[in-house]
C-alpha positions as a Python dict, from the first residue, in 0.01 Angstrom:
ca = {
    (1, 'M'): (0, 0, 0),
    (2, 'N'): (-272, -260, -16),
    (3, 'Y'): (-506, -425, -262),
    (4, 'Q'): (-766, -146, -247),
    (5, 'D'): (-504, 124, -314),
    (6, 'I'): (-375, -53, -624),
    (7, 'Q'): (-729, -129, -739),
    (8, 'V'): (-822, 239, -708),
    (9, 'F'): (-521, 350, -910),
    (10, 'L'): (-580, 101, -1194),
    (11, 'T'): (-952, 176, -1205),
    (12, 'I'): (-891, 553, -1232),
    (13, 'T'): (-639, 501, -1513),
    (14, 'S'): (-887, 278, -1692),
    (15, 'C'): (-1186, 514, -1652),
    (16, 'E'): (-977, 836, -1692),
    (17, 'S'): (-1217, 995, -1444),
    (18, 'L'): (-1245, 1002, -1064),
    (19, 'S'): (-1625, 1015, -1076),
    (20, 'K'): (-1656, 721, -1316),
    (21, 'A'): (-1404, 520, -1114),
    (22, 'A'): (-1602, 593, -794),
    (23, 'E'): (-1919, 466, -966),
    (24, 'Q'): (-1747, 148, -1081),
    (25, 'L'): (-1605, 77, -735),
    (26, 'Y'): (-1931, 167, -556),
    (27, 'T'): (-1765, 429, -338),
    (28, 'S'): (-1763, 808, -304),
    (29, 'Q'): (-1530, 1035, -500),
    (30, 'P'): (-1373, 1185, -182),
    (31, 'A'): (-1297, 834, -49),
    (32, 'L'): (-1140, 745, -382),
    (33, 'S'): (-931, 1062, -385),
    (34, 'H'): (-816, 992, -28),
    (35, 'R'): (-692, 644, -120),
    (36, 'L'): (-509, 778, -424),
    (37, 'S'): (-342, 1049, -216),
    (38, 'R'): (-234, 793, 40),
    (39, 'L'): (-77, 579, -234),
    (40, 'E'): (105, 879, -381),
    (41, 'E'): (231, 976, -37),
    (42, 'E'): (365, 624, 17),
    (43, 'L'): (540, 625, -322),
    (44, 'G'): (668, 982, -275),
    (45, 'T'): (544, 1103, -611),
    (46, 'T'): (233, 1227, -792),
    (47, 'L'): (70, 964, -1011),
    (48, 'I'): (-241, 1139, -1142),
    (49, 'I'): (-303, 1508, -1202),
    (50, 'R'): (-644, 1622, -1079),
    (51, 'R'): (-778, 1968, -1174),
    (52, 'K'): (-1085, 2136, -1028),
    (53, 'G'): (-1368, 2159, -1278),
    (54, 'V'): (-1202, 1907, -1513),
    (55, 'R'): (-1371, 1569, -1513),
    (56, 'S'): (-1092, 1375, -1686),
    (57, 'T'): (-762, 1284, -1521),
    (58, 'T'): (-408, 1293, -1656),
    (59, 'L'): (-128, 1052, -1572),
    (60, 'T'): (212, 1190, -1479),
    (61, 'E'): (522, 1023, -1616),
    (62, 'A'): (558, 842, -1281),
    (63, 'G'): (195, 733, -1311),
    (64, 'R'): (254, 585, -1657),
    (65, 'R'): (560, 397, -1530),
    (66, 'F'): (366, 271, -1228),
    (67, 'I'): (88, 106, -1434),
    (68, 'P'): (282, -214, -1523),
    (69, 'V'): (417, -229, -1167),
    (70, 'A'): (63, -206, -1028),
    (71, 'Q'): (-59, -475, -1269),
    (72, 'K'): (220, -710, -1158),
    (73, 'W'): (137, -631, -795),
    (74, 'M'): (-227, -729, -855),
    (75, 'Q'): (-121, -1049, -1029),
    (76, 'L'): (106, -1146, -740),
    (77, 'W'): (-171, -1067, -492),
    (78, 'Q'): (-412, -1295, -681),
    (79, 'E'): (-155, -1576, -691),
    (80, 'T'): (-108, -1536, -317),
    (81, 'Q'): (-484, -1570, -264),
    (82, 'N'): (-489, -1880, -481),
    (83, 'I'): (-230, -2047, -259),
    (84, 'S'): (-448, -2005, 47),
    (85, 'S'): (-762, -2120, -136),
    (86, 'L'): (-618, -2429, -303),
    (87, 'D'): (-848, -2729, -261),
    (88, 'P'): (-686, -2947, 6),
    (89, 'L'): (-872, -3257, -111),
    (90, 'T'): (-698, -3547, -276),
    (91, 'T'): (-874, -3636, -599),
    (92, 'F'): (-928, -4005, -668),
    (93, 'R'): (-997, -4067, -1038),
    (94, 'L'): (-1231, -4353, -1119),
    (95, 'S'): (-1371, -4513, -1434),
    (96, 'N'): (-1678, -4740, -1448),
    (97, 'V'): (-1865, -4931, -1710),
    (98, 'D'): (-2211, -4778, -1729),
    (99, 'S'): (-2400, -5075, -1584),
    (100, 'L'): (-2214, -5056, -1251),
    (101, 'N'): (-2348, -4705, -1198),
    (102, 'V'): (-2704, -4835, -1184),
    (103, 'C'): (-2682, -5052, -874),
    (104, 'F'): (-2344, -5047, -703),
    (105, 'M'): (-2176, -4710, -740),
    (106, 'P'): (-2412, -4465, -568),
    (107, 'Q'): (-2372, -4643, -233),
    (108, 'V'): (-2007, -4735, -290),
    (109, 'C'): (-1914, -4372, -361),
    (110, 'A'): (-2113, -4247, -63),
    (111, 'N'): (-1947, -4495, 174),
    (112, 'F'): (-1601, -4418, 36),
    (113, 'L'): (-1645, -4042, 79),
    (114, 'D'): (-1781, -4086, 432),
    (115, 'R'): (-1466, -4276, 530),
    (116, 'H'): (-1224, -4049, 339),
    (117, 'A'): (-1326, -3693, 417),
    (118, 'S'): (-1006, -3548, 265),
    (119, 'C'): (-1074, -3712, -72),
    (120, 'S'): (-1287, -3607, -367),
    (121, 'L'): (-1396, -3828, -655),
    (122, 'D'): (-1361, -3771, -1029),
    (123, 'V'): (-1581, -4036, -1196),
    (124, 'V'): (-1605, -4107, -1570),
    (125, 'T'): (-1788, -4378, -1763),
    (126, 'L'): (-1571, -4567, -2010),
    (127, 'R'): (-1597, -4891, -2202),
    (128, 'S'): (-1349, -5162, -2110),
    (129, 'N'): (-1092, -5094, -2383),
    (130, 'A'): (-1094, -4718, -2323),
    (131, 'A'): (-1066, -4778, -1948),
    (132, 'Y'): (-746, -4977, -1997),
    (133, 'R'): (-592, -4693, -2194),
    (134, 'A'): (-698, -4439, -1933),
    (135, 'V'): (-520, -4641, -1663),
    (136, 'E'): (-214, -4696, -1881),
    (137, 'N'): (-194, -4322, -1958),
    (138, 'H'): (-236, -4230, -1586),
    (139, 'E'): (-567, -4056, -1658),
    (140, 'V'): (-753, -4260, -1395),
    (141, 'D'): (-635, -4435, -1080),
    (142, 'L'): (-877, -4727, -1096),
    (143, 'A'): (-1120, -4869, -1350),
    (144, 'F'): (-1394, -5129, -1331),
    (145, 'I'): (-1460, -5329, -1648),
    (146, 'A'): (-1646, -5637, -1771),
    (147, 'N'): (-1432, -5744, -2069),
    (148, 'P'): (-1067, -5811, -1984),
    (149, 'H'): (-784, -5725, -2225),
    (150, 'F'): (-407, -5727, -2205),
    (151, 'F'): (-217, -5401, -2171),
    (152, 'R'): (143, -5360, -2064),
    (153, 'K'): (198, -5212, -1717),
    (154, 'V'): (-169, -5266, -1632),
    (155, 'Q'): (-305, -5540, -1407),
    (156, 'T'): (-652, -5692, -1421),
    (157, 'V'): (-798, -5835, -1101),
    (158, 'P'): (-1125, -6036, -1101),
    (159, 'L'): (-1353, -5907, -825),
    (160, 'F'): (-1689, -6079, -846),
    (161, 'K'): (-1928, -6251, -1083),
    (162, 'E'): (-2304, -6221, -1101),
    (163, 'R'): (-2569, -6442, -1249),
    (164, 'M'): (-2752, -6330, -1565),
    (165, 'T'): (-3130, -6329, -1565),
    (166, 'F'): (-3430, -6271, -1789),
    (167, 'I'): (-3642, -5958, -1739),
    (168, 'C'): (-3950, -5811, -1906),
    (169, 'S'): (-4244, -5585, -1833),
    (170, 'D'): (-4494, -5731, -1586),
    (171, 'T'): (-4753, -5718, -1866),
    (172, 'A'): (-4538, -5906, -2119),
    (173, 'P'): (-4660, -6258, -2217),
    (174, 'Y'): (-4364, -6448, -2072),
    (175, 'G'): (-4356, -6702, -1792),
    (176, 'E'): (-4106, -6931, -1628),
    (177, 'S'): (-3961, -7244, -1795),
    (178, 'L'): (-3858, -7041, -2099),
    (179, 'S'): (-3575, -7145, -2328),
    (180, 'P'): (-3376, -6909, -2554),
    (181, 'S'): (-3539, -7088, -2846),
    (182, 'D'): (-3877, -6954, -2724),
    (183, 'L'): (-3757, -6594, -2757),
    (184, 'R'): (-3753, -6372, -3064),
    (185, 'A'): (-3459, -6137, -3110),
    (186, 'E'): (-3680, -5875, -3274),
    (187, 'N'): (-3836, -5814, -2930),
    (188, 'E'): (-3504, -5788, -2746),
    (189, 'I'): (-3366, -5477, -2574),
    (190, 'Y'): (-3000, -5559, -2624),
    (191, 'I'): (-2688, -5446, -2439),
    (192, 'P'): (-2356, -5631, -2502),
    (193, 'W'): (-2281, -5707, -2137),
    (194, 'S'): (-1967, -5918, -2181),
    (195, 'N'): (-1777, -6138, -2424),
    (196, 'A'): (-1945, -6445, -2276),
    (197, 'F'): (-2286, -6288, -2337),
    (198, 'L'): (-2194, -6208, -2698),
    (199, 'M'): (-2096, -6570, -2760),
    (200, 'W'): (-2421, -6691, -2606),
    (201, 'H'): (-2623, -6444, -2813),
    (202, 'D'): (-2451, -6541, -3139),
    (203, 'Y'): (-2516, -6910, -3066),
    (204, 'W'): (-2890, -6872, -3006),
    (205, 'F'): (-2982, -6585, -3237),
    (206, 'G'): (-2707, -6576, -3500),
    (207, 'T'): (-2429, -6328, -3563),
    (208, 'N'): (-2655, -6095, -3763),
    (209, 'A'): (-2961, -6104, -3539),
    (210, 'R'): (-3186, -5801, -3575),
    (211, 'V'): (-3291, -5688, -3227),
    (212, 'R'): (-3566, -5445, -3129),
    (213, 'V'): (-3328, -5191, -2976),
    (214, 'S'): (-2950, -5201, -2929),
    (215, 'L'): (-2809, -4980, -2654),
    (216, 'D'): (-2463, -4895, -2523),
    (217, 'N'): (-2578, -4756, -2187),
    (218, 'M'): (-2860, -4784, -1935),
    (219, 'S'): (-3023, -4441, -1970),
    (220, 'L'): (-3312, -4559, -2192),
    (221, 'F'): (-3320, -4921, -2091),
    (222, 'A'): (-3606, -4921, -1838),
    (223, 'H'): (-3829, -4711, -2063),
    (224, 'L'): (-3776, -4930, -2369),
    (225, 'L'): (-3825, -5250, -2173),
    (226, 'R'): (-4190, -5147, -2137),
    (227, 'L'): (-4244, -5182, -2512),
    (228, 'R'): (-4494, -5449, -2613),
    (229, 'N'): (-4341, -5799, -2586),
    (230, 'A'): (-3996, -5653, -2506),
    (231, 'W'): (-3748, -5865, -2312),
    (232, 'A'): (-3383, -5858, -2211),
    (233, 'I'): (-3108, -6059, -2047),
    (234, 'V'): (-2935, -5858, -1774),
    (235, 'P'): (-2696, -5907, -1480),
    (236, 'S'): (-2887, -5992, -1165),
    (237, 'T'): (-2800, -5664, -992),
    (238, 'I'): (-2949, -5469, -1284),
    (239, 'A'): (-3264, -5680, -1253),
    (240, 'H'): (-3269, -5607, -879),
    (241, 'A'): (-3255, -5230, -941),
    (242, 'L'): (-3528, -5246, -1206),
    (243, 'M'): (-3756, -5461, -992),
    (244, 'E'): (-3769, -5178, -739),
    (245, 'K'): (-3976, -4987, -996),
    (246, 'N'): (-4255, -5248, -951),
    (247, 'C'): (-4338, -5281, -1318),
    (248, 'F'): (-4108, -5564, -1425),
    (249, 'K'): (-4079, -5936, -1364),
    (250, 'T'): (-3767, -6148, -1373),
    (251, 'F'): (-3680, -6516, -1362),
    (252, 'P'): (-3405, -6750, -1483),
    (253, 'I'): (-3452, -6932, -1811),
    (254, 'E'): (-3290, -7245, -1946),
    (255, 'D'): (-2939, -7229, -2094),
    (256, 'M'): (-2857, -6885, -1959),
    (257, 'P'): (-2530, -6706, -2047),
    (258, 'E'): (-2235, -6750, -1814),
    (259, 'S'): (-2221, -6521, -1514),
    (260, 'R'): (-2074, -6179, -1584),
    (261, 'M'): (-1739, -6107, -1422),
    (262, 'C'): (-1640, -5765, -1293),
    (263, 'Y'): (-1269, -5676, -1292),
    (264, 'A'): (-1061, -5401, -1140),
    (265, 'V'): (-798, -5245, -1366),
    (266, 'M'): (-506, -5056, -1213),
    (267, 'E'): (-141, -4982, -1273),
    (268, 'D'): (75, -5292, -1256),
    (269, 'G'): (294, -5289, -947),
    (270, 'R'): (377, -5484, -637),
    (271, 'Q'): (153, -5267, -424),
    (272, 'T'): (-154, -5059, -495),
    (273, 'N'): (-215, -4734, -310),
    (274, 'D'): (-439, -4714, -4),
    (275, 'L'): (-724, -4530, -178),
    (276, 'T'): (-738, -4789, -456),
    (277, 'N'): (-754, -5074, -208),
    (278, 'A'): (-1013, -4888, -1),
    (279, 'F'): (-1242, -4823, -297),
    (280, 'I'): (-1221, -5184, -416),
    (281, 'Q'): (-1310, -5303, -67),
    (282, 'E'): (-1612, -5071, -55),
    (283, 'L'): (-1734, -5220, -383),
    (284, 'L'): (-1683, -5576, -262),
    (285, 'D'): (-1866, -5501, 63),
    (286, 'I'): (-2169, -5375, -131),
    (287, 'A'): (-2154, -5652, -393),
    (288, 'S'): (-2140, -5925, -129),
    (289, 'G'): (-2483, -5821, -8),
    (290, 'F'): (-2653, -5945, -326),
    (291, 'P'): (-2755, -6314, -328),
    (292, 'D'): (-2662, -6372, -694),
    (293, 'V'): (-2312, -6223, -663),
    (294, 'E'): (-2007, -6437, -589),
    (295, 'I'): (-1691, -6262, -470),
    (296, 'T'): (-1384, -6399, -647),
    (297, 'K'): (-1108, -6164, -529),
    (298, 'P'): (-892, -6337, -265),
    (299, 'H'): (-873, -6156, 69),
}
């Protein structure tokens, strides 16, 4: 017996009619009857009673007993097919802070996949604290964060730091030689980039500063930065990506925040796995190509 024979039998029992079963299986009634007869011959018993002129079918006692056997047979066949179709790829699970997706990650992921054809990527965007927990709970293999914390059985490795810079629309009334004291928080498009940035912001604008827009991701950032008199402080790589749109201008101002550090978070152990090391190296290779980025991870 084969898959088609079992399928024919179960379809006939479900439809209670040879003609309806033939319609459902897109075949002819004689072909269906032939397969059923072949199955009955192999089993050595009659499963379904067919009468001329009677459209409905009747199961014999052997036919009723064979239904659960046929259903198990179909289940085992499907499980067998699943074994042969299992995805052979190794899945590497990665977490990023949102800002890294803007500039670094498209090329990093592409390079990584080119060099690791047997690997697939599962990428999520998590804030630093949630990323630590994901690593600790074995939900991701590697995370990139901007604000370091302490978690047991998790190691934090500084990778690179990048200068912060001022950016605004090319029509905004700002020029070089600005100081934070020349800026008004009510025009700011604000993203809390790092703990160092938060300290800088509190110092210059107060702990309860009312900003124009506060965001937790980059999806609306470029659009809102075109608002009248809008400005922002961003990592230099973000500024680089936005400048490619040809409608912004950027320059350093006095008393800028400290450079933002990027860290890798992974399970604490004497050795990291090859895919983790490979992905980190891809990121460092891309990051090292930016003039305002300083690699800090020792080789």
